[in-house]
Structures are given as C-alpha cells and as structure tokens.
PDB file of C-alpha atoms and ligand atoms in Angstrom:
ATOM      1  CA  MET Z   1    -118.209  84.910  16.488  1.00  0.00           C
ATOM      2  CA  GLY Z   2    -120.818  83.373  18.134  1.00  0.00           C
ATOM      3  CA  TYR Z   3    -120.261  80.534  20.598  1.00  0.00           C
ATOM      4  CA  LYS Z   4    -122.800  78.360  19.275  1.00  0.00           C
ATOM      5  CA  ASN Z   5    -122.896  77.004  15.539  1.00  0.00           C
ATOM      6  CA  THR Z   6    -125.222  78.555  12.879  1.00  0.00           C
ATOM      7  CA  VAL Z   7    -126.023  77.433   9.540  1.00  0.00           C
ATOM      8  CA  GLN Z   8    -123.091  79.137   8.004  1.00  0.00           C
ATOM      9  CA  ASN Z   9    -120.599  78.591  10.377  1.00  0.00           C
ATOM     10  CA  TYR Z  10    -119.146  76.205  12.915  1.00  0.00           C
ATOM     11  CA  GLY Z  11    -119.243  78.379  16.781  1.00  0.00           C
ATOM     12  CA  ARG Z  12    -116.469  78.850  18.797  1.00  0.00           C
ATOM     13  CA  ILE Z  13    -116.480  75.545  20.979  1.00  0.00           C
ATOM     14  CA  ALA Z  14    -117.215  73.674  18.203  1.00  0.00           C
ATOM     15  CA  ARG Z  15    -114.089  74.891  16.354  1.00  0.00           C
ATOM     16  CA  TRP Z  16    -111.956  74.464  19.617  1.00  0.00           C
ATOM     17  CA  LEU Z  17    -113.054  70.864  20.231  1.00  0.00           C
ATOM     18  CA  HIS Z  18    -112.201  70.402  16.409  1.00  0.00           C
ATOM     19  CA  TRP Z  19    -108.909  71.634  16.468  1.00  0.00           C
ATOM     20  CA  GLY Z  20    -108.020  70.326  19.693  1.00  0.00           C
ATOM     21  CA  VAL Z  21    -108.595  66.955  18.792  1.00  0.00           C
ATOM     22  CA  ALA Z  22    -106.579  67.304  15.621  1.00  0.00           C
ATOM     23  CA  LEU Z  23    -103.874  68.581  17.795  1.00  0.00           C
ATOM     24  CA  LEU Z  24    -104.293  65.670  20.370  1.00  0.00           C
ATOM     25  CA  PHE Z  25    -104.153  63.155  17.257  1.00  0.00           C
ATOM     26  CA  LEU Z  26    -100.990  64.849  16.109  1.00  0.00           C
ATOM     27  CA  LEU Z  27     -99.309  64.007  19.461  1.00  0.00           C
ATOM     28  CA  ALA Z  28    -100.492  60.633  19.893  1.00  0.00           C
ATOM     29  CA  TYR Z  29     -98.928  59.693  16.837  1.00  0.00           C
ATOM     30  CA  CYS Z  30     -95.579  61.150  17.061  1.00  0.00           C
ATOM     31  CA  ALA Z  31     -95.236  59.885  20.650  1.00  0.00           C
ATOM     32  CA  VAL Z  32     -96.277  56.576  19.772  1.00  0.00           C
ATOM     33  CA  TYR Z  33     -94.015  56.542  16.266  1.00  0.00           C
ATOM     34  CA  TYR Z  34     -90.849  58.435  18.433  1.00  0.00           C
ATOM     35  CA  ARG Z  35     -91.310  55.642  20.429  1.00  0.00           C
ATOM     36  CA  HIS Z  36     -91.112  52.876  18.324  1.00  0.00           C
ATOM     37  CA  TRP Z  37     -88.694  54.176  16.076  1.00  0.00           C
ATOM     38  CA  PHE Z  38     -86.323  56.343  18.052  1.00  0.00           C
ATOM     39  CA  THR Z  39     -86.140  55.164  21.633  1.00  0.00           C
ATOM     40  CA  GLU Z  40     -84.690  51.213  23.244  1.00  0.00           C
ATOM     41  CA  LYS Z  41     -87.397  49.653  25.981  1.00  0.00           C
ATOM     42  CA  GLN Z  42     -87.758  50.930  29.413  1.00  0.00           C
ATOM     43  CA  THR Z  43     -85.736  53.829  28.423  1.00  0.00           C
ATOM     44  CA  PRO Z  44     -86.660  57.281  30.421  1.00  0.00           C
ATOM     45  CA  GLU Z  45     -88.030  58.627  27.389  1.00  0.00           C
ATOM     46  CA  ASN Z  46     -89.720  55.105  26.311  1.00  0.00           C
ATOM     47  CA  ILE Z  47     -91.624  55.276  28.668  1.00  0.00           C
ATOM     48  CA  VAL Z  48     -92.402  59.131  28.656  1.00  0.00           C
ATOM     49  CA  ALA Z  49     -93.455  58.684  24.871  1.00  0.00           C
ATOM     50  CA  LEU Z  50     -96.015  55.778  25.887  1.00  0.00           C
ATOM     51  CA  ASN Z  51     -97.640  58.453  28.658  1.00  0.00           C
ATOM     52  CA  LEU Z  52     -97.586  60.888  26.159  1.00  0.00           C
ATOM     53  CA  HIS Z  53     -99.709  58.509  23.854  1.00  0.00           C
ATOM     54  CA  LEU Z  54    -101.884  56.890  26.452  1.00  0.00           C
ATOM     55  CA  SER Z  55    -102.600  60.645  27.854  1.00  0.00           C
ATOM     56  CA  ALA Z  56    -103.593  62.185  24.429  1.00  0.00           C
ATOM     57  CA  GLY Z  57    -105.515  59.233  23.432  1.00  0.00           C
ATOM     58  CA  ILE Z  58    -107.341  59.582  26.611  1.00  0.00           C
ATOM     59  CA  SER Z  59    -107.693  63.252  26.060  1.00  0.00           C
ATOM     60  CA  ILE Z  60    -109.574  62.242  22.922  1.00  0.00           C
ATOM     61  CA  GLY Z  61    -112.055  59.656  24.787  1.00  0.00           C
ATOM     62  CA  VAL Z  62    -113.126  62.467  27.288  1.00  0.00           C
ATOM     63  CA  ILE Z  63    -113.348  65.220  24.325  1.00  0.00           C
ATOM     64  CA  VAL Z  64    -115.181  62.920  22.053  1.00  0.00           C
ATOM     65  CA  ILE Z  65    -118.126  62.641  24.706  1.00  0.00           C
ATOM     66  CA  LEU Z  66    -118.345  67.027  24.931  1.00  0.00           C
ATOM     67  CA  ARG Z  67    -118.260  66.814  21.344  1.00  0.00           C
ATOM     68  CA  VAL Z  68    -120.819  64.420  20.892  1.00  0.00           C
ATOM     69  CA  ILE Z  69    -123.296  66.493  23.523  1.00  0.00           C
ATOM     70  CA  TRP Z  70    -122.841  69.978  21.774  1.00  0.00           C
ATOM     71  CA  ARG Z  71    -123.329  68.040  18.276  1.00  0.00           C
ATOM     72  CA  PHE Z  72    -127.046  67.328  19.588  1.00  0.00           C
ATOM     73  CA  VAL Z  73    -127.819  70.806  21.432  1.00  0.00           C
ATOM     74  CA  ASN Z  74    -126.684  72.952  18.071  1.00  0.00           C
ATOM     75  CA  VAL Z  75    -127.826  73.134  14.257  1.00  0.00           C
ATOM     76  CA  GLN Z  76    -124.960  72.001  12.033  1.00  0.00           C
ATOM     77  CA  PRO Z  77    -123.798  74.140   9.208  1.00  0.00           C
ATOM     78  CA  ALA Z  78    -125.177  73.368   5.885  1.00  0.00           C
ATOM     79  CA  LEU Z  79    -122.735  71.546   3.771  1.00  0.00           C
ATOM     80  CA  GLU Z  80    -121.676  73.519   0.742  1.00  0.00           C
ATOM     81  CA  PRO Z  81    -123.909  72.640  -2.811  1.00  0.00           C
ATOM     82  CA  GLY Z  82    -122.441  69.634  -4.043  1.00  0.00           C
ATOM     83  CA  PRO Z  83    -123.803  66.670  -6.256  1.00  0.00           C
ATOM     84  CA  ARG Z  84    -125.642  63.893  -3.493  1.00  0.00           C
ATOM     85  CA  TRP Z  85    -122.542  61.381  -3.431  1.00  0.00           C
ATOM     86  CA  GLN Z  86    -120.261  64.083  -2.513  1.00  0.00           C
ATOM     87  CA  HIS Z  87    -122.539  64.834   0.678  1.00  0.00           C
ATOM     88  CA  MET Z  88    -123.517  61.341   1.624  1.00  0.00           C
ATOM     89  CA  LEU Z  89    -119.591  60.488   1.648  1.00  0.00           C
ATOM     90  CA  ALA Z  90    -118.562  63.672   3.540  1.00  0.00           C
ATOM     91  CA  HIS Z  91    -120.969  62.632   6.052  1.00  0.00           C
ATOM     92  CA  ALA Z  92    -120.306  59.080   6.090  1.00  0.00           C
ATOM     93  CA  VAL Z  93    -117.002  60.293   6.843  1.00  0.00           C
ATOM     94  CA  HIS Z  94    -117.600  62.580   9.644  1.00  0.00           C
ATOM     95  CA  TYR Z  95    -119.250  59.504  11.359  1.00  0.00           C
ATOM     96  CA  GLY Z  96    -116.277  57.233  11.181  1.00  0.00           C
ATOM     97  CA  LEU Z  97    -114.446  59.950  12.391  1.00  0.00           C
ATOM     98  CA  TYR Z  98    -116.658  59.948  15.426  1.00  0.00           C
ATOM     99  CA  ALA Z  99    -116.094  56.060  15.659  1.00  0.00           C
ATOM    100  CA  VAL Z 100    -112.480  56.481  15.530  1.00  0.00           C
ATOM    101  CA  MET Z 101    -112.368  58.854  18.603  1.00  0.00           C
ATOM    102  CA  ILE Z 102    -114.685  56.476  20.668  1.00  0.00           C
ATOM    103  CA  LEU Z 103    -113.118  53.398  19.511  1.00  0.00           C
ATOM    104  CA  MET Z 104    -109.353  54.533  19.836  1.00  0.00           C
ATOM    105  CA  PRO Z 105    -109.464  55.539  23.365  1.00  0.00           C
ATOM    106  CA  LEU Z 106    -111.531  52.622  24.246  1.00  0.00           C
ATOM    107  CA  THR Z 107    -109.611  49.671  22.477  1.00  0.00           C
ATOM    108  CA  GLY Z 108    -106.354  51.570  23.447  1.00  0.00           C
ATOM    109  CA  TYR Z 109    -107.385  51.620  27.436  1.00  0.00           C
ATOM    110  CA  PHE Z 110    -108.447  48.105  27.531  1.00  0.00           C
ATOM    111  CA  GLY Z 111    -105.666  47.305  25.959  1.00  0.00           C
ATOM    112  CA  THR Z 112    -103.087  48.591  27.868  1.00  0.00           C
ATOM    113  CA  GLY Z 113    -101.250  46.567  30.558  1.00  0.00           C
ATOM    114  CA  ARG Z 114     -99.938  49.520  32.346  1.00  0.00           C
ATOM    115  CA  ALA Z 115    -101.287  52.603  34.455  1.00  0.00           C
ATOM    116  CA  THR Z 116    -101.363  56.140  32.825  1.00  0.00           C
ATOM    117  CA  ASP Z 117     -99.169  59.048  34.724  1.00  0.00           C
ATOM    118  CA  PHE Z 118    -101.965  61.480  32.576  1.00  0.00           C
ATOM    119  CA  PHE Z 119     -99.631  64.162  31.452  1.00  0.00           C
ATOM    120  CA  TYR Z 120     -97.795  63.492  34.973  1.00  0.00           C
ATOM    121  CA  LEU Z 121    -100.095  65.396  36.927  1.00  0.00           C
ATOM    122  CA  PHE Z 122    -102.352  61.875  38.420  1.00  0.00           C
ATOM    123  CA  THR Z 123    -102.899  58.399  37.573  1.00  0.00           C
ATOM    124  CA  ILE Z 124    -105.248  56.416  36.046  1.00  0.00           C
ATOM    125  CA  PRO Z 125    -105.183  52.984  36.883  1.00  0.00           C
ATOM    126  CA  LYS Z 126    -105.164  49.880  33.872  1.00  0.00           C
ATOM    127  CA  PHE Z 127    -108.246  48.658  32.739  1.00  0.00           C
ATOM    128  CA  GLU Z 128    -107.164  45.329  34.652  1.00  0.00           C
ATOM    129  CA  ASP Z 129    -107.114  46.973  37.925  1.00  0.00           C
ATOM    130  CA  THR Z 130    -110.427  48.167  37.484  1.00  0.00           C
ATOM    131  CA  TRP Z 131    -114.086  46.537  38.650  1.00  0.00           C
ATOM    132  CA  MET Z 132    -115.294  46.620  35.141  1.00  0.00           C
ATOM    133  CA  PHE Z 133    -112.499  44.183  33.767  1.00  0.00           C
ATOM    134  CA  ASP Z 134    -113.895  41.872  36.722  1.00  0.00           C
ATOM    135  CA  VAL Z 135    -117.526  42.067  35.818  1.00  0.00           C
ATOM    136  CA  LEU Z 136    -117.085  42.504  32.090  1.00  0.00           C
ATOM    137  CA  VAL Z 137    -114.753  40.247  30.933  1.00  0.00           C
ATOM    138  CA  TRP Z 138    -113.845  37.810  33.878  1.00  0.00           C
ATOM    139  CA  ASP Z 139    -117.130  37.826  35.457  1.00  0.00           C
ATOM    140  CA  MET Z 140    -119.588  37.869  31.772  1.00  0.00           C
ATOM    141  CA  LEU Z 141    -116.814  36.668  28.890  1.00  0.00           C
ATOM    142  CA  GLY Z 142    -114.727  34.268  31.434  1.00  0.00           C
ATOM    143  CA  MET Z 143    -111.674  35.489  29.695  1.00  0.00           C
ATOM    144  CA  THR Z 144    -108.390  36.284  31.461  1.00  0.00           C
ATOM    145  CA  PHE Z 145    -106.369  39.968  30.410  1.00  0.00           C
ATOM    146  CA  ASP Z 146    -103.649  38.416  28.058  1.00  0.00           C
ATOM    147  CA  GLU Z 147    -107.173  36.389  26.270  1.00  0.00           C
ATOM    148  CA  PHE Z 148    -108.921  39.603  26.232  1.00  0.00           C
ATOM    149  CA  GLU Z 149    -105.841  41.943  25.049  1.00  0.00           C
ATOM    150  CA  LYS Z 150    -104.932  40.348  22.234  1.00  0.00           C
ATOM    151  CA  PRO Z 151    -107.468  40.559  19.767  1.00  0.00           C
ATOM    152  CA  ILE Z 152    -108.022  43.826  21.027  1.00  0.00           C
ATOM    153  CA  ASP Z 153    -104.519  45.024  20.684  1.00  0.00           C
ATOM    154  CA  PHE Z 154    -104.422  43.761  17.001  1.00  0.00           C
ATOM    155  CA  PHE Z 155    -107.518  46.385  16.604  1.00  0.00           C
ATOM    156  CA  HIS Z 156    -106.117  48.764  17.865  1.00  0.00           C
ATOM    157  CA  LYS Z 157    -102.836  49.274  16.246  1.00  0.00           C
ATOM    158  CA  GLU Z 158    -103.031  47.096  13.029  1.00  0.00           C
ATOM    159  CA  ILE Z 159    -106.311  47.684  11.316  1.00  0.00           C
ATOM    160  CA  MET Z 160    -107.373  50.958  13.004  1.00  0.00           C
ATOM    161  CA  GLY Z 161    -104.189  52.886  13.899  1.00  0.00           C
ATOM    162  CA  ALA Z 162    -102.181  51.729  11.161  1.00  0.00           C
ATOM    163  CA  TRP Z 163    -104.446  52.208   8.410  1.00  0.00           C
ATOM    164  CA  LEU Z 164    -108.144  53.250   8.841  1.00  0.00           C
ATOM    165  CA  VAL Z 165    -107.543  55.822  10.615  1.00  0.00           C
ATOM    166  CA  TRP Z 166    -104.957  57.629   8.912  1.00  0.00           C
ATOM    167  CA  ILE Z 167    -107.242  56.693   5.876  1.00  0.00           C
ATOM    168  CA  LEU Z 168    -109.987  58.524   7.413  1.00  0.00           C
ATOM    169  CA  ILE Z 169    -108.053  61.680   8.692  1.00  0.00           C
ATOM    170  CA  ALA Z 170    -106.251  61.799   5.213  1.00  0.00           C
ATOM    171  CA  GLY Z 171    -109.034  61.840   3.343  1.00  0.00           C
ATOM    172  CA  HIS Z 172    -111.296  64.148   5.393  1.00  0.00           C
ATOM    173  CA  ALA Z 173    -108.165  66.552   5.521  1.00  0.00           C
ATOM    174  CA  ALA Z 174    -107.322  66.549   1.518  1.00  0.00           C
ATOM    175  CA  ALA Z 175    -111.402  66.912   0.808  1.00  0.00           C
ATOM    176  CA  ALA Z 176    -111.101  70.139   3.255  1.00  0.00           C
ATOM    177  CA  ILE Z 177    -107.929  71.298   1.233  1.00  0.00           C
ATOM    178  CA  TYR Z 178    -109.377  70.504  -2.229  1.00  0.00           C
ATOM    179  CA  HIS Z 179    -112.652  72.561  -1.122  1.00  0.00           C
ATOM    180  CA  HIS Z 180    -110.420  75.667  -0.022  1.00  0.00           C
ATOM    181  CA  ARG Z 181    -108.082  75.386  -3.059  1.00  0.00           C
ATOM    182  CA  VAL Z 182    -109.749  74.152  -5.975  1.00  0.00           C
ATOM    183  CA  LEU Z 183    -113.175  74.293  -5.551  1.00  0.00           C
ATOM    184  CA  LYS Z 184    -113.026  77.549  -3.950  1.00  0.00           C
ATOM    185  CA  ASP Z 185    -116.072  77.636  -1.067  1.00  0.00           C
ATOM    186  CA  ARG Z 186    -116.447  78.081   2.318  1.00  0.00           C
ATOM    187  CA  THR Z 187    -115.828  74.428   4.081  1.00  0.00           C
ATOM    188  CA  LEU Z 188    -112.901  75.174   5.473  1.00  0.00           C
ATOM    189  CA  ILE Z 189    -113.816  78.779   6.604  1.00  0.00           C
ATOM    190  CA  LYS Z 190    -116.641  77.554   8.203  1.00  0.00           C
ATOM    191  CA  MET Z 191    -114.363  75.464  10.494  1.00  0.00           C
ATOM    192  CA  THR Z 192    -111.390  78.423  10.655  1.00  0.00           C
ATOM    193  CA  SER Z 193    -112.388  82.418  10.631  1.00  0.00           C
ATOM    194  CA  GLY Z 194    -115.864  82.308   9.743  1.00  0.00           C
TER     195      GLY Z 194
HETATM  196  C1  HEM X 201    -107.479  58.026  20.078  1.00  0.00           C
HETATM  197  C2  HEM X 201    -106.838  58.113  19.512  1.00  0.00           C
HETATM  198  C3  HEM X 201    -105.162  56.989  19.493  1.00  0.00           C
HETATM  199  C4  HEM X 201    -104.627  56.604  18.449  1.00  0.00           C
HETATM  200  C5  HEM X 201    -104.878  57.103  17.226  1.00  0.00           C
HETATM  201  C6  HEM X 201    -103.654  55.714  18.652  1.00  0.00           C
HETATM  202  C7  HEM X 201    -103.039  54.944  17.833  1.00  0.00           C
HETATM  203  C8  HEM X 201    -101.958  53.897  18.013  1.00  0.00           C
HETATM  204  C9  HEM X 201    -101.133  53.375  17.266  1.00  0.00           C
HETATM  205  C10 HEM X 201    -101.176  53.696  15.536  1.00  0.00           C
HETATM  206  C11 HEM X 201    -100.607  52.366  17.753  1.00  0.00           C
HETATM  207  C12 HEM X 201     -99.182  51.426  17.317  1.00  0.00           C
HETATM  208  C13 HEM X 201     -98.049  52.193  17.088  1.00  0.00           C
HETATM  209  C14 HEM X 201     -96.653  51.466  16.384  1.00  0.00           C
HETATM  210  O1  HEM X 201     -97.089  50.928  15.306  1.00  0.00           O
HETATM  211  O2  HEM X 201     -95.874  50.808  16.812  1.00  0.00           O
HETATM  212  C15 HEM X 201    -100.971  52.545  18.880  1.00  0.00           C
HETATM  213  C16 HEM X 201    -100.288  51.678  20.225  1.00  0.00           C
HETATM  214  C17 HEM X 201    -100.526  51.706  21.647  1.00  0.00           C
HETATM  215  N1  HEM X 201    -101.771  52.255  21.770  1.00  0.00           N
HETATM  216 FE1  HEM X 201    -102.867  53.718  20.798  1.00  0.00          FE
HETATM  217  N2  HEM X 201    -103.750  55.215  19.976  1.00  0.00           N
HETATM  218  C18 HEM X 201    -104.969  55.865  20.333  1.00  0.00           C
HETATM  219  C19 HEM X 201    -104.953  56.005  21.881  1.00  0.00           C
HETATM  220  C20 HEM X 201    -104.429  54.945  22.955  1.00  0.00           C
HETATM  221  C21 HEM X 201    -105.092  55.184  24.324  1.00  0.00           C
HETATM  222  C22 HEM X 201    -106.435  55.709  24.594  1.00  0.00           C
HETATM  223  C23 HEM X 201    -104.742  54.082  24.701  1.00  0.00           C
HETATM  224  C24 HEM X 201    -104.413  53.988  26.447  1.00  0.00           C
HETATM  225  C25 HEM X 201    -105.023  54.358  27.545  1.00  0.00           C
HETATM  226  C26 HEM X 201    -103.156  53.671  23.846  1.00  0.00           C
HETATM  227  C27 HEM X 201    -102.571  52.659  24.040  1.00  0.00           C
HETATM  228  C28 HEM X 201    -101.853  52.155  23.284  1.00  0.00           C
HETATM  229  C29 HEM X 201    -100.826  50.749  23.745  1.00  0.00           C
HETATM  230  C30 HEM X 201    -100.236  50.510  24.905  1.00  0.00           C
HETATM  231  C31 HEM X 201     -99.746  50.831  22.344  1.00  0.00           C
HETATM  232  C32 HEM X 201     -98.627  49.869  22.292  1.00  0.00           C
HETATM  233  C33 HEM X 201     -97.278  50.905  22.181  1.00  0.00           C
HETATM  234  C34 HEM X 201     -96.259  50.171  21.556  1.00  0.00           C
HETATM  235  O3  HEM X 201     -96.361  48.919  21.479  1.00  0.00           O
HETATM  236  O4  HEM X 201     -95.161  51.176  21.585  1.00  0.00           O
HETATM  237  N3  HEM X 201    -103.945  54.263  22.760  1.00  0.00           N
HETATM  238  N4  HEM X 201    -101.458  53.347  19.306  1.00  0.00           N
HETATM  239  C1  HEM X 202    -105.487  68.637   8.871  1.00  0.00           C
HETATM  240  C2  HEM X 202    -106.371  68.226   9.574  1.00  0.00           C
HETATM  241  C3  HEM X 202    -107.917  68.771   9.603  1.00  0.00           C
HETATM  242  C4  HEM X 202    -108.889  69.006   8.789  1.00  0.00           C
HETATM  243  C5  HEM X 202    -107.886  70.304   7.761  1.00  0.00           C
HETATM  244  C6  HEM X 202    -110.188  69.222   8.860  1.00  0.00           C
HETATM  245  C7  HEM X 202    -111.187  70.344   8.296  1.00  0.00           C
HETATM  246  C8  HEM X 202    -112.418  70.063   8.298  1.00  0.00           C
HETATM  247  C9  HEM X 202    -113.701  71.051   8.132  1.00  0.00           C
HETATM  248  C10 HEM X 202    -113.172  72.144   7.077  1.00  0.00           C
HETATM  249  C11 HEM X 202    -114.669  70.473   8.446  1.00  0.00           C
HETATM  250  C12 HEM X 202    -115.904  71.472   7.999  1.00  0.00           C
HETATM  251  C13 HEM X 202    -116.782  70.509   6.765  1.00  0.00           C
HETATM  252  C14 HEM X 202    -117.944  70.722   7.118  1.00  0.00           C
HETATM  253  O1  HEM X 202    -118.927  70.696   7.899  1.00  0.00           O
HETATM  254  O2  HEM X 202    -118.015  71.001   5.600  1.00  0.00           O
HETATM  255  C15 HEM X 202    -114.740  69.528   9.469  1.00  0.00           C
HETATM  256  C16 HEM X 202    -115.438  68.745   9.687  1.00  0.00           C
HETATM  257  C17 HEM X 202    -115.145  67.629  10.979  1.00  0.00           C
HETATM  258  N1  HEM X 202    -113.770  67.282  11.034  1.00  0.00           N
HETATM  259 FE1  HEM X 202    -112.520  67.819  10.406  1.00  0.00          FE
HETATM  260  N2  HEM X 202    -110.227  68.461   9.620  1.00  0.00           N
HETATM  261  C18 HEM X 202    -108.967  68.053  10.063  1.00  0.00           C
HETATM  262  C19 HEM X 202    -108.690  67.378  11.214  1.00  0.00           C
HETATM  263  C20 HEM X 202    -109.810  66.174  12.239  1.00  0.00           C
HETATM  264  C21 HEM X 202    -109.693  65.020  12.622  1.00  0.00           C
HETATM  265  C22 HEM X 202    -108.294  64.519  13.244  1.00  0.00           C
HETATM  266  C23 HEM X 202    -110.785  64.600  13.285  1.00  0.00           C
HETATM  267  C24 HEM X 202    -111.248  63.826  14.309  1.00  0.00           C
HETATM  268  C25 HEM X 202    -110.539  62.528  14.389  1.00  0.00           C
HETATM  269  C26 HEM X 202    -111.664  65.478  12.363  1.00  0.00           C
HETATM  270  C27 HEM X 202    -113.213  65.354  12.807  1.00  0.00           C
HETATM  271  C28 HEM X 202    -114.337  66.144  11.858  1.00  0.00           C
HETATM  272  C29 HEM X 202    -115.754  65.999  12.181  1.00  0.00           C
HETATM  273  C30 HEM X 202    -116.478  64.762  12.901  1.00  0.00           C
HETATM  274  C31 HEM X 202    -116.334  67.003  11.671  1.00  0.00           C
HETATM  275  C32 HEM X 202    -117.462  67.195  11.779  1.00  0.00           C
HETATM  276  C33 HEM X 202    -117.816  68.188  12.267  1.00  0.00           C
HETATM  277  C34 HEM X 202    -118.422  67.754  13.861  1.00  0.00           C
HETATM  278  O3  HEM X 202    -118.977  67.128  13.960  1.00  0.00           O
HETATM  279  O4  HEM X 202    -117.680  68.948  14.446  1.00  0.00           O
HETATM  280  N3  HEM X 202    -111.194  66.429  11.400  1.00  0.00           N
HETATM  281  N4  HEM X 202    -113.132  69.369   9.041  1.00  0.00           N
END
C-alpha cells in the first residue's frame, strides 16, 4: 500500500487523516457530553473535559488544512458503480463533512470565553484576546465579545453540534456499512485494508 491515493484505493496518508479525524470527533463528543451530563460546574474534571473538547476540536481544525491540501495533490479514488443520484449524494455528503470539519473548529474557537490548555502541552489564547478579534469583530463589526459570541454559540451547539453533524456523520457511516455488508463492494475496503 503506497502513501498516495490510486484510482482504486485511498493511500496511507489519506487513511490516517480520515480515521484520525473520526477518532478526534469521537473524543470531542464524548468529552463535551461527559462534561454536561456527569460533572458539576467548575470542578477539576469539568475543566479537564472541556479542555479535551477544545483540544480535539482545534486538532480537527489543523488536520483539515492538511486534508484539503492532500486531496488537491492526489487523485481521488473512483466511487463504486451505482446510480447517478447515489454518486451525487455521496459527493454532497463528503463536501458537507469538509464544511463541518472547517466550521465546527472555527465557531468553537470564536465562541469560547477561555484559553485552551492544548492537551496540557501548551496554551492557546482565547479568540477575544487576539489581534484578530480586535480587527475583525471590534473594529469591523463594532461588536463586543458577548454580542458576537451568542449567535456563534447557537450555531456551534444547537444547529450544528446537536443536529447537522450527527446526521451527516451517521448517514455517512451507515452508507459505508451498507456498501460493505449489503452491496458487498469495495467502498469501505478502499479506506481500510485496500
Ligand atoms: C470540530 C469539532 C467540534 C464538534 C463536533 C463540537 C461539538 C460541540 C457540541 C455538540 C457542543 C454542545 C454540547 C452540549 O449540548 O452540551 C459543543 C459545545 C462547546 N464547544 Fe464544541 N465542537 C467542536 C469543536 C470545538 C472547538 C475547536 C472549540 C473551541 C476551541 C469548541 C468549544 C466549545 C465550547 C466552549 C462549548 C460549550 C461547552 C459546554 O457548554 O459544556 N468546540 N461543541
Ligand atoms: C465510523 C465512521 C466512519 C466510517 C465508517 C467512514 C467511512 C468512509 C469510507 C468507506 C469512505 C470512502 C468512500 C468512497 O470514496 O467511496 C469515506 C470517505 C470520507 N469520509 Fe468517512 N467514515 C467515517 C467517519 C467520518 C468522519 C467523522 C468524517 C469527517 C467529519 C468523514 C469524512 C469523510 C470524507 C470527507 C470522505 C471523502 C474522502 C476524503 O476526501 O477524505 N468520515 N469514509
């Protein structure tokens, strides 16, 4: 198995990036729901869970940049033969997932009122403390952090996090399993053993 994609298979790098991001999504969700359901506000475990959520999310935001670059410099493996509507849907979901990998880290970072202890290795300042906030929000939009944060938070948590991201990922994973178990084609194999 080579590092680059071929027309039949995803290469080693695309696979690592794909499954790495899937694991980070799992970590981001487990951490944020654990925080909500099982911890009291401002206890040490509450803060650790939040930091894990922020760290996993920011990692996704960095990896997606590599993923987009890698996609541009590689061939894309062809989809398995099937009806045109299925191919169009698969492409639409893949683009939707790229949108999720870009918008969730951005809205998460923009709307967070605390610095991130990135996996407890180093600290990333909160958006409000950066020059970007001063230039983009304060100067250009004329908004305070509280005014700016409310709609961003609503989008991150209620619209995307609670609904759209789940629907897209669950639909995408279910389609992969359906191809593997029912249609018995190479869709999942392309992204695993090759
Ligand atoms: C890319 C993946 C991400 C996903 C899928 C995601 C998902 C979510 C979800 C579902 C919630 C709401 C949880 C609830 O209803 O209680 C949430 C809350 C939150 N997210 Fe994210 N998020 C991501 C990235 C980020 C990033 C990069 C940051 C900041 C650097 C961030 C900051 C926050 C904060 C501060 C909350 C509120 C926490 C709370 O109220 O307990 N998120 N996120
Ligand atoms: C258990 C979960 C998952 C399974 C079983 C799965 C499976 C697959 C498979 C089999 C493919 C190849 C499809 C083809 O080319 O015919 C694929 C591609 C893809 N997957 Fe997933 N996936 C999962 C989670 C995720 C997550 C969490 C994301 C991102 C949020 C994601 C984003 C993508 C994207 C964007 C592609 C298109 C190829 C690329 O540009 O890398 N997947 N996935």
